[in-house]
Amino acid sequence: MPELNYWCELAWLPPGEAVKGVLVTVTDSMISDVVPGVAEPPAGAVRLAGLTLPGLANTHSHAFHRALRGVTQREKGSFWTWREQMYTLAATLDPDSYLALARAVYAEMALAGITCVGEFHYLHHAPGGRPYDDPNVMGHALVRAAREAGLRIALLDTCYLTGGIGTPLTGVQQRFGDGDAERWAMRAEALLAAYRHEKDVEIGVAVHSVRAVPAEQMPVIGRFSAHHAVPAHAHVSEQRGENSACVETYTATPVEVLCEHDILGPRSTAVHATHLSDVDIALLGQSGTHVCMCPTTERDLADGVGPARKLRDAGSPITLGTDSHAVIDLFEEARAVELNERLVSEQRGHWTAAELLCAATADGHSSLGFADAGMLVPGAWADLVSVRLDSVRTAGASAHDLAETVVFAASAADVHSVVSGGRRIVEDGRHVLGDVGAMLGEAIAAVRGEGA
Ligand SMILES: [Zn+2]
């Protein structure tokens, strides 16, 4: 088996400390050995400067939203006006244009140190809701895009049945729907079967939201997740309007509805969890449900600030997602979790840098069904993300505040090397696919109908 040695100037090792001179041996796609205290790189070892972290997990992505960056910043509005702009874009995508766009977006993620993405995928069908000849062709395009960009993917096949509680799908929403949960499950079963033996792909499931899946259909999705032991994600209480419509129909909050219909648990992730009651927090925490915070999207869409610290204290592991890709930078997401709590509480120091790195790495991977990733230990996936400590943002860090410097001051641009599943996909800040900016520009112009 091919074996490769990486010598890290500094590496982030369990239980959460930066250690000098760490030799990481990679066999195929996995770490086979980790030896600290190696003063100099041995002959033949690849030298990784700066601080080397485990691979970052982006637990919530809608790849096509990347084409909205900038466009949606021109006018006033709300989540709901933003959603109309998103729908206009969704109407234009086909399997080829989605492949090109997603490949470029995932390459942008790779440059930011992300080695695993959770793609919350609901753009299943052709315009009008007609299934493609292969009804999973859009999902296959996303898997191929991730592989070509060098990422692992948890493709979260999303059930999306109604346009709002009690209202049918209209317009572009018809592309999202399978009719009912049983037909959704048949399509998802076929997708799962296609990747059953592929260890770099996890097929998970998702309830789009209480807006889009009637409560009585949710247990089908919960059973699918339990039966196949795969992740189940759901958008939860992103907007107050969603909460009030839910309470009006079900006399229960979205978290209560998901709990009563078998969606919560350690394999599950509540995305956003912004507007929660104390009972909601207890239900999520006691069930061990992960919570995915997407602070840069939540602030972009004027959603609000979720109670991340209370959720963690109640028992929910916190993870991070770039969601609409207003920016793709997990350091920015990580520090925003702490900085948002400061603004709300007028107190500092809710989260340590080490806790936030855990959210970006080990806890993120566990939410995506890759429990054997996100730590630099033997037996884990060989994902090594090296961050410069000599850039204008990070220079001057002392040995005692390396994690704090990276979490609170570094940007995605400080990632200079990425090894993903044993493969070097970023070297000297360049992705193996070449000019990712040009790829993004071309793919986005194509889907916006602007030509290349
Ligand atoms: Zn989302």
Short mmCIF file of C-alpha atoms and ligand atoms in Angstrom, two decimals:
data_model
loop_
_atom_site.label_atom_id
_atom_site.label_comp_id
_atom_site.label_asym_id
_atom_site.label_seq_id
_atom_site.Cartn_x
_atom_site.Cartn_y
_atom_site.Cartn_z
CA MET A 1 0.00 0.00 0.00
CA PRO A 2 1.37 3.46 -0.84
CA GLU A 3 2.60 5.29 2.26
CA LEU A 4 3.43 8.96 2.57
CA ASN A 5 4.87 10.98 5.44
CA TYR A 6 3.82 14.53 6.26
CA TRP A 7 5.88 16.48 8.77
CA CYS A 8 3.84 19.22 10.43
CA GLU A 9 5.66 22.18 11.92
CA LEU A 10 2.73 22.33 14.37
CA ALA A 11 -0.31 20.05 14.47
CA TRP A 12 -3.62 20.23 16.34
CA LEU A 13 -3.82 16.97 18.28
CA PRO A 14 -6.41 15.59 20.74
CA PRO A 15 -7.56 16.58 23.27
CA GLY A 16 -7.03 20.00 21.70
CA GLU A 17 -3.50 21.36 21.70
CA ALA A 18 -0.96 22.57 19.16
CA VAL A 19 2.05 20.22 19.22
CA LYS A 20 5.45 20.92 17.63
CA GLY A 21 7.07 18.62 15.06
CA VAL A 22 4.44 15.99 14.29
CA LEU A 23 5.03 13.25 11.75
CA VAL A 24 1.80 11.97 10.21
CA THR A 25 1.99 8.78 8.16
CA VAL A 26 -0.73 8.27 5.57
CA THR A 27 -1.52 4.89 4.07
CA ASP A 28 -3.91 5.16 1.13
CA SER A 29 -6.71 7.43 2.37
CA MET A 30 -6.23 6.98 6.11
CA ILE A 31 -3.80 8.10 8.82
CA SER A 32 -1.73 5.12 9.91
CA ASP A 33 0.55 6.80 12.45
CA VAL A 34 1.00 10.09 14.33
CA VAL A 35 4.33 10.75 16.06
CA PRO A 36 4.83 14.02 17.99
CA GLY A 37 8.18 15.52 18.93
CA VAL A 38 10.01 14.93 15.63
CA ALA A 39 12.34 17.94 15.46
CA GLU A 40 13.12 17.92 11.73
CA PRO A 41 11.32 16.55 8.65
CA PRO A 42 12.73 13.08 7.87
CA ALA A 43 14.02 12.45 4.35
CA GLY A 44 11.16 12.08 1.88
CA ALA A 45 8.54 13.66 4.17
CA VAL A 46 6.39 16.50 2.86
CA ARG A 47 6.87 19.56 5.07
CA LEU A 48 3.68 21.35 6.14
CA ALA A 49 4.33 24.84 7.52
CA GLY A 50 2.15 26.68 10.03
CA LEU A 51 -0.56 24.95 12.06
CA THR A 52 -2.00 21.75 10.59
CA LEU A 53 -5.62 21.02 11.56
CA PRO A 54 -7.81 18.02 10.82
CA GLY A 55 -10.02 18.49 7.75
CA LEU A 56 -12.91 20.91 8.19
CA ALA A 57 -16.50 19.68 7.74
CA ASN A 58 -19.03 22.01 6.16
CA THR A 59 -22.25 20.45 7.42
CA HIS A 60 -24.78 22.54 5.51
CA SER A 61 -24.47 23.52 1.86
CA HIS A 62 -26.80 24.33 -1.00
CA ALA A 63 -24.19 24.45 -3.74
CA PHE A 64 -26.24 26.44 -6.26
CA HIS A 65 -26.85 29.33 -3.84
CA ARG A 66 -23.24 30.36 -4.49
CA ALA A 67 -24.46 31.94 -7.75
CA LEU A 68 -26.52 34.41 -5.69
CA ARG A 69 -23.50 35.95 -3.98
CA GLY A 70 -23.59 39.70 -4.50
CA VAL A 71 -26.82 39.62 -6.49
CA THR A 72 -29.00 39.47 -3.39
CA GLN A 73 -27.19 42.34 -1.66
CA ARG A 74 -28.63 45.07 -3.87
CA GLU A 75 -32.01 45.58 -2.22
CA LYS A 76 -33.80 45.62 1.11
CA GLY A 77 -35.94 42.64 2.02
CA SER A 78 -36.15 39.55 4.20
CA PHE A 79 -35.54 35.81 4.06
CA TRP A 80 -38.74 35.54 2.02
CA THR A 81 -37.72 38.08 -0.66
CA TRP A 82 -34.29 36.41 -0.84
CA ARG A 83 -36.05 33.09 -1.38
CA GLU A 84 -37.78 34.43 -4.51
CA GLN A 85 -34.38 35.33 -6.00
CA MET A 86 -33.11 31.86 -5.11
CA TYR A 87 -36.08 30.27 -6.89
CA THR A 88 -35.36 32.25 -10.07
CA LEU A 89 -31.88 30.76 -10.11
CA ALA A 90 -33.08 27.24 -9.27
CA ALA A 91 -35.31 27.34 -12.34
CA THR A 92 -32.31 27.55 -14.68
CA LEU A 93 -30.19 24.59 -13.53
CA ASP A 94 -29.79 21.30 -15.38
CA PRO A 95 -27.50 18.37 -14.59
CA ASP A 96 -24.61 19.69 -16.69
CA SER A 97 -24.71 23.28 -15.46
CA TYR A 98 -25.17 22.06 -11.88
CA LEU A 99 -22.13 19.79 -12.18
CA ALA A 100 -19.96 22.65 -13.41
CA LEU A 101 -21.23 25.05 -10.73
CA ALA A 102 -20.99 22.56 -7.86
CA ARG A 103 -17.49 21.44 -8.88
CA ALA A 104 -16.29 25.04 -8.75
CA VAL A 105 -18.07 25.69 -5.43
CA TYR A 106 -16.59 22.56 -3.86
CA ALA A 107 -13.16 23.57 -5.15
CA GLU A 108 -13.67 26.93 -3.42
CA MET A 109 -14.49 24.95 -0.26
CA ALA A 110 -11.33 22.87 -0.67
CA LEU A 111 -9.25 26.04 -0.87
CA ALA A 112 -10.84 27.04 2.47
CA GLY A 113 -9.75 23.77 4.11
CA ILE A 114 -13.07 21.95 3.82
CA THR A 115 -12.58 18.25 3.09
CA CYS A 116 -16.14 17.03 3.64
CA VAL A 117 -19.43 18.69 2.68
CA GLY A 118 -23.01 18.01 3.74
CA GLU A 119 -25.06 18.87 0.67
CA PHE A 120 -28.72 19.48 1.55
CA HIS A 121 -30.05 18.52 -1.85
CA TYR A 122 -33.61 19.21 -2.97
CA LEU A 123 -33.29 20.24 -6.64
CA HIS A 124 -34.20 16.75 -7.82
CA HIS A 125 -36.35 17.03 -10.93
CA ALA A 126 -36.62 18.76 -14.30
CA PRO A 127 -38.75 21.91 -14.72
CA GLY A 128 -42.39 21.26 -13.93
CA GLY A 129 -41.41 18.41 -11.59
CA ARG A 130 -40.92 15.86 -14.36
CA PRO A 131 -38.38 13.24 -13.25
CA TYR A 132 -35.25 12.96 -15.36
CA ASP A 133 -34.66 9.60 -17.09
CA ASP A 134 -32.48 8.79 -14.10
CA PRO A 135 -34.44 10.46 -11.28
CA ASN A 136 -31.21 10.89 -9.30
CA VAL A 137 -29.17 12.52 -12.06
CA MET A 138 -28.86 15.80 -10.11
CA GLY A 139 -27.63 13.92 -7.03
CA HIS A 140 -25.09 12.01 -9.11
CA ALA A 141 -23.86 15.35 -10.51
CA LEU A 142 -23.24 16.59 -6.95
CA VAL A 143 -21.31 13.45 -5.97
CA ARG A 144 -19.19 13.72 -9.10
CA ALA A 145 -18.57 17.41 -8.45
CA ALA A 146 -17.35 16.68 -4.91
CA ARG A 147 -15.07 13.90 -6.06
CA GLU A 148 -13.56 15.99 -8.84
CA ALA A 149 -12.90 18.80 -6.36
CA GLY A 150 -11.35 16.28 -3.93
CA LEU A 151 -13.99 16.37 -1.15
CA ARG A 152 -15.99 13.64 0.52
CA ILE A 153 -19.71 14.28 0.44
CA ALA A 154 -22.69 13.48 2.61
CA LEU A 155 -25.50 13.91 0.10
CA LEU A 156 -28.58 14.64 2.20
CA ASP A 157 -31.46 13.67 -0.05
CA THR A 158 -34.18 16.07 0.92
CA CYS A 159 -37.90 15.40 1.09
CA TYR A 160 -39.80 18.51 -0.01
CA LEU A 161 -43.53 18.07 -0.54
CA THR A 162 -45.40 21.32 0.14
CA GLY A 163 -44.85 25.00 -0.60
CA GLY A 164 -45.92 25.91 2.95
CA ILE A 165 -47.96 24.17 5.60
CA GLY A 166 -51.09 22.94 3.79
CA THR A 167 -50.21 24.54 0.43
CA PRO A 168 -49.14 22.70 -2.73
CA LEU A 169 -45.84 23.20 -4.53
CA THR A 170 -45.99 25.93 -7.14
CA GLY A 171 -43.65 27.19 -9.87
CA VAL A 172 -40.03 26.14 -9.47
CA GLN A 173 -40.83 24.33 -6.20
CA GLN A 174 -42.26 21.55 -8.36
CA ARG A 175 -38.68 20.58 -9.18
CA PHE A 176 -38.17 19.72 -5.49
CA GLY A 177 -41.14 17.40 -4.95
CA ASP A 178 -41.65 13.64 -5.17
CA GLY A 179 -45.39 13.69 -4.44
CA ASP A 180 -45.28 11.97 -1.07
CA ALA A 181 -42.76 10.56 1.37
CA GLU A 182 -43.11 6.98 0.12
CA ARG A 183 -42.16 8.01 -3.42
CA TRP A 184 -39.34 10.16 -2.03
CA ALA A 185 -38.09 7.06 -0.16
CA MET A 186 -38.11 4.93 -3.32
CA ARG A 187 -35.93 7.46 -5.12
CA ALA A 188 -33.65 7.86 -2.09
CA GLU A 189 -33.30 4.06 -1.81
CA ALA A 190 -32.03 3.94 -5.39
CA LEU A 191 -29.53 6.70 -4.66
CA LEU A 192 -28.34 4.91 -1.53
CA ALA A 193 -27.94 1.64 -3.43
CA ALA A 194 -25.75 3.35 -6.03
CA TYR A 195 -23.15 4.35 -3.39
CA ARG A 196 -23.56 1.59 -0.85
CA HIS A 197 -19.98 0.39 -1.26
CA GLU A 198 -18.31 3.79 -1.78
CA LYS A 199 -16.66 4.91 1.41
CA ASP A 200 -16.13 8.53 0.33
CA VAL A 201 -19.89 9.08 -0.13
CA GLU A 202 -22.55 9.00 2.56
CA ILE A 203 -26.16 9.15 1.42
CA GLY A 204 -28.19 10.74 4.19
CA VAL A 205 -31.69 12.17 4.29
CA ALA A 206 -33.38 15.44 5.16
CA VAL A 207 -36.74 16.84 6.09
CA HIS A 208 -36.62 20.18 4.31
CA SER A 209 -38.60 21.86 7.12
CA VAL A 210 -41.98 21.74 8.82
CA ARG A 211 -43.08 24.05 6.00
CA ALA A 212 -42.27 21.50 3.31
CA VAL A 213 -43.07 18.11 4.87
CA PRO A 214 -46.45 17.39 6.51
CA ALA A 215 -45.92 15.96 10.00
CA GLU A 216 -47.72 12.70 9.25
CA GLN A 217 -45.18 11.96 6.47
CA MET A 218 -42.07 12.62 8.59
CA PRO A 219 -41.86 9.14 10.17
CA VAL A 220 -41.05 7.68 6.72
CA ILE A 221 -37.89 9.79 6.70
CA GLY A 222 -37.05 8.97 10.31
CA ARG A 223 -37.44 5.24 9.61
CA PHE A 224 -35.21 5.51 6.52
CA SER A 225 -32.47 7.12 8.63
CA ALA A 226 -32.82 4.52 11.40
CA HIS A 227 -33.04 1.53 9.08
CA HIS A 228 -29.95 2.48 7.06
CA ALA A 229 -28.13 4.17 9.99
CA VAL A 230 -27.59 7.35 7.97
CA PRO A 231 -27.73 11.04 8.97
CA ALA A 232 -31.04 12.92 9.00
CA HIS A 233 -30.97 16.71 8.77
CA ALA A 234 -33.73 19.33 8.90
CA HIS A 235 -34.03 23.12 8.69
CA VAL A 236 -35.50 24.16 12.04
CA SER A 237 -36.96 27.46 13.24
CA GLU A 238 -34.87 29.68 10.99
CA GLN A 239 -37.64 32.26 10.91
CA ARG A 240 -40.27 33.34 13.43
CA GLY A 241 -42.89 33.10 10.65
CA GLU A 242 -42.15 29.38 10.35
CA ASN A 243 -42.71 28.95 14.09
CA SER A 244 -46.03 30.78 14.16
CA ALA A 245 -47.42 28.86 11.15
CA CYS A 246 -46.32 25.61 12.78
CA VAL A 247 -47.88 26.41 16.17
CA GLU A 248 -51.11 27.48 14.43
CA THR A 249 -51.41 24.14 12.60
CA TYR A 250 -49.93 21.64 15.05
CA THR A 251 -50.18 23.47 18.39
CA ALA A 252 -46.50 22.61 18.67
CA THR A 253 -43.15 24.19 17.74
CA PRO A 254 -41.10 22.82 14.82
CA VAL A 255 -38.74 21.05 17.26
CA GLU A 256 -41.72 19.48 19.07
CA VAL A 257 -43.19 18.31 15.76
CA LEU A 258 -39.86 16.78 14.65
CA CYS A 259 -39.47 15.12 18.05
CA GLU A 260 -42.98 13.63 17.99
CA HIS A 261 -42.38 12.25 14.49
CA ASP A 262 -39.08 10.43 15.12
CA ILE A 263 -36.65 12.85 13.47
CA LEU A 264 -34.47 13.82 16.46
CA GLY A 265 -31.55 11.78 17.83
CA PRO A 266 -27.75 11.43 17.75
CA ARG A 267 -27.78 10.74 14.00
CA SER A 268 -29.77 13.92 13.36
CA THR A 269 -28.91 17.56 12.84
CA ALA A 270 -31.14 20.59 13.34
CA VAL A 271 -29.97 23.31 10.97
CA HIS A 272 -30.17 26.94 12.20
CA ALA A 273 -32.23 26.34 15.38
CA THR A 274 -32.50 30.10 15.66
CA HIS A 275 -35.81 30.84 17.40
CA LEU A 276 -36.17 28.20 20.12
CA SER A 277 -38.08 27.84 23.37
CA ASP A 278 -36.46 26.39 26.49
CA VAL A 279 -38.43 23.18 25.83
CA ASP A 280 -37.02 23.05 22.27
CA ILE A 281 -33.47 23.39 23.64
CA ALA A 282 -34.07 20.58 26.13
CA LEU A 283 -35.57 18.29 23.46
CA LEU A 284 -32.64 18.83 21.10
CA GLY A 285 -30.05 18.46 23.85
CA GLN A 286 -31.53 15.43 25.58
CA SER A 287 -31.92 13.59 22.28
CA GLY A 288 -28.26 14.29 21.40
CA THR A 289 -29.32 15.97 18.15
CA HIS A 290 -26.51 17.94 16.50
CA VAL A 291 -27.17 21.60 15.76
CA CYS A 292 -25.68 23.25 12.69
CA MET A 293 -25.10 26.97 13.04
CA CYS A 294 -24.68 28.95 9.80
CA PRO A 295 -23.90 32.39 11.21
CA THR A 296 -22.79 34.13 8.01
CA THR A 297 -25.98 33.07 6.22
CA GLU A 298 -28.16 33.76 9.25
CA ARG A 299 -26.84 37.31 9.46
CA ASP A 300 -27.05 37.73 5.68
CA LEU A 301 -30.73 36.70 5.70
CA ALA A 302 -31.54 38.67 8.86
CA ASP A 303 -32.64 35.45 10.58
CA GLY A 304 -31.45 36.13 14.11
CA VAL A 305 -28.97 34.54 16.52
CA GLY A 306 -29.53 31.00 17.77
CA PRO A 307 -28.75 29.92 21.37
CA ALA A 308 -25.63 27.91 20.51
CA ARG A 309 -24.11 27.84 24.00
CA LYS A 310 -27.36 26.79 25.69
CA LEU A 311 -27.78 24.04 23.09
CA ARG A 312 -24.26 22.74 23.66
CA ASP A 313 -24.76 22.80 27.43
CA ALA A 314 -28.04 20.90 27.00
CA GLY A 315 -26.22 18.13 25.08
CA SER A 316 -26.26 19.08 21.40
CA PRO A 317 -22.91 18.95 19.56
CA ILE A 318 -22.54 22.16 17.53
CA THR A 319 -21.45 22.06 13.88
CA LEU A 320 -20.88 24.74 11.24
CA GLY A 321 -22.25 25.28 7.74
CA THR A 322 -21.80 27.88 5.01
CA ASP A 323 -25.37 27.22 3.78
CA SER A 324 -26.06 29.92 1.15
CA HIS A 325 -22.32 30.61 0.67
CA ALA A 326 -22.58 34.34 1.30
CA VAL A 327 -18.94 33.58 2.13
CA ILE A 328 -17.14 30.23 2.29
CA ASP A 329 -14.88 30.45 5.31
CA LEU A 330 -15.35 28.14 8.29
CA PHE A 331 -13.05 30.27 10.47
CA GLU A 332 -15.50 33.12 9.95
CA GLU A 333 -18.42 30.81 10.85
CA ALA A 334 -16.58 29.55 13.95
CA ARG A 335 -15.74 32.94 15.38
CA ALA A 336 -19.21 34.27 14.56
CA VAL A 337 -20.72 31.69 16.93
CA GLU A 338 -18.79 33.31 19.79
CA LEU A 339 -19.00 36.90 18.56
CA ASN A 340 -22.77 36.73 18.02
CA GLU A 341 -23.22 35.49 21.59
CA ARG A 342 -21.16 38.46 22.77
CA LEU A 343 -23.44 40.90 20.97
CA VAL A 344 -26.56 39.29 22.39
CA SER A 345 -25.29 38.79 25.96
CA GLU A 346 -22.89 41.76 26.29
CA GLN A 347 -20.42 39.24 27.77
CA ARG A 348 -17.20 37.74 26.28
CA GLY A 349 -15.86 34.23 26.40
CA HIS A 350 -18.75 31.79 25.81
CA TRP A 351 -16.70 29.48 23.60
CA THR A 352 -13.04 28.54 23.62
CA ALA A 353 -11.15 28.41 20.35
CA ALA A 354 -10.63 24.66 20.96
CA GLU A 355 -14.40 24.10 21.24
CA LEU A 356 -15.00 26.01 18.03
CA LEU A 357 -12.32 23.97 16.22
CA CYS A 358 -14.05 20.81 17.45
CA ALA A 359 -17.32 22.10 15.95
CA ALA A 360 -15.53 22.68 12.62
CA THR A 361 -13.87 19.25 12.62
CA ALA A 362 -14.85 16.20 14.73
CA ASP A 363 -18.43 17.21 15.59
CA GLY A 364 -19.08 18.33 12.02
CA HIS A 365 -17.93 15.01 10.63
CA SER A 366 -20.03 13.08 13.12
CA SER A 367 -23.13 14.98 11.95
CA LEU A 368 -22.36 13.88 8.38
CA GLY A 369 -21.95 10.19 9.20
CA PHE A 370 -18.13 10.24 9.07
CA ALA A 371 -17.36 9.44 12.71
CA ASP A 372 -13.85 8.37 11.67
CA ALA A 373 -12.80 11.84 10.55
CA GLY A 374 -11.96 15.24 11.98
CA MET A 375 -9.07 14.21 14.25
CA LEU A 376 -5.37 13.68 13.61
CA VAL A 377 -5.21 10.15 15.03
CA PRO A 378 -4.31 6.75 13.56
CA GLY A 379 -7.33 5.18 11.87
CA ALA A 380 -8.94 8.48 10.90
CA TRP A 381 -9.35 9.82 7.38
CA ALA A 382 -6.13 11.46 6.20
CA ASP A 383 -7.40 15.05 6.02
CA LEU A 384 -4.71 17.63 6.84
CA VAL A 385 -5.39 21.35 6.55
CA SER A 386 -2.40 23.64 7.03
CA VAL A 387 -2.89 27.29 7.98
CA ARG A 388 -0.19 29.92 7.54
CA LEU A 389 1.05 31.58 10.70
CA ASP A 390 3.08 34.18 8.80
CA SER A 391 0.35 36.02 6.90
CA VAL A 392 -0.66 39.59 7.72
CA ARG A 393 -3.62 38.17 9.64
CA THR A 394 -1.81 35.51 11.64
CA ALA A 395 1.79 36.71 12.07
CA GLY A 396 2.90 37.28 15.65
CA ALA A 397 0.95 34.43 17.23
CA SER A 398 2.70 33.00 20.27
CA ALA A 399 2.87 29.30 21.12
CA HIS A 400 0.08 29.81 23.65
CA ASP A 401 -2.50 31.42 21.39
CA LEU A 402 -2.24 29.59 18.09
CA ALA A 403 -5.80 28.24 18.10
CA GLU A 404 -7.14 31.62 19.21
CA THR A 405 -5.27 33.33 16.37
CA VAL A 406 -6.54 30.89 13.76
CA VAL A 407 -10.17 30.94 14.96
CA PHE A 408 -10.45 34.66 15.65
CA ALA A 409 -8.21 36.16 12.96
CA ALA A 410 -7.33 33.75 10.15
CA SER A 411 -9.31 33.60 6.93
CA ALA A 412 -9.83 30.90 4.33
CA ALA A 413 -7.03 32.57 2.35
CA ASP A 414 -4.53 31.48 5.03
CA VAL A 415 -5.06 27.80 4.16
CA HIS A 416 -2.02 26.91 2.05
CA SER A 417 -2.16 23.11 1.88
CA VAL A 418 -4.98 20.57 1.99
CA VAL A 419 -4.70 16.80 2.02
CA SER A 420 -8.14 15.21 1.64
CA GLY A 421 -8.54 11.47 2.08
CA GLY A 422 -4.79 11.05 1.51
CA ARG A 423 -4.74 13.14 -1.68
CA ARG A 424 -3.07 16.54 -1.85
CA ILE A 425 -5.71 18.78 -3.40
CA VAL A 426 -4.30 22.19 -2.44
CA GLU A 427 -0.63 23.10 -2.51
CA ASP A 428 0.78 26.62 -2.00
CA GLY A 429 -2.80 27.89 -2.01
CA ARG A 430 -3.58 26.43 -5.43
CA HIS A 431 -6.21 23.79 -6.15
CA VAL A 432 -5.37 20.81 -8.34
CA LEU A 433 -8.15 21.77 -10.78
CA GLY A 434 -6.39 25.07 -11.52
CA ASP A 435 -7.92 28.54 -11.51
CA VAL A 436 -10.97 28.13 -9.27
CA GLY A 437 -11.93 31.80 -9.62
CA ALA A 438 -12.20 31.36 -13.38
CA MET A 439 -14.18 28.14 -12.95
CA LEU A 440 -16.63 29.91 -10.63
CA GLY A 441 -16.95 32.91 -12.95
CA GLU A 442 -17.73 30.75 -15.94
CA ALA A 443 -20.16 28.43 -14.13
CA ILE A 444 -22.04 31.32 -12.48
CA ALA A 445 -22.32 33.30 -15.72
CA ALA A 446 -23.74 30.22 -17.40
CA VAL A 447 -26.49 29.65 -14.82
CA ARG A 448 -27.37 33.32 -14.66
CA GLY A 449 -27.81 33.24 -18.43
CA GLU A 450 -25.04 35.77 -18.98
CA GLY A 451 -22.91 33.54 -21.19
CA ALA A 452 -19.30 32.75 -20.39
ZN ZN B 1 -30.25 25.59 4.19
#
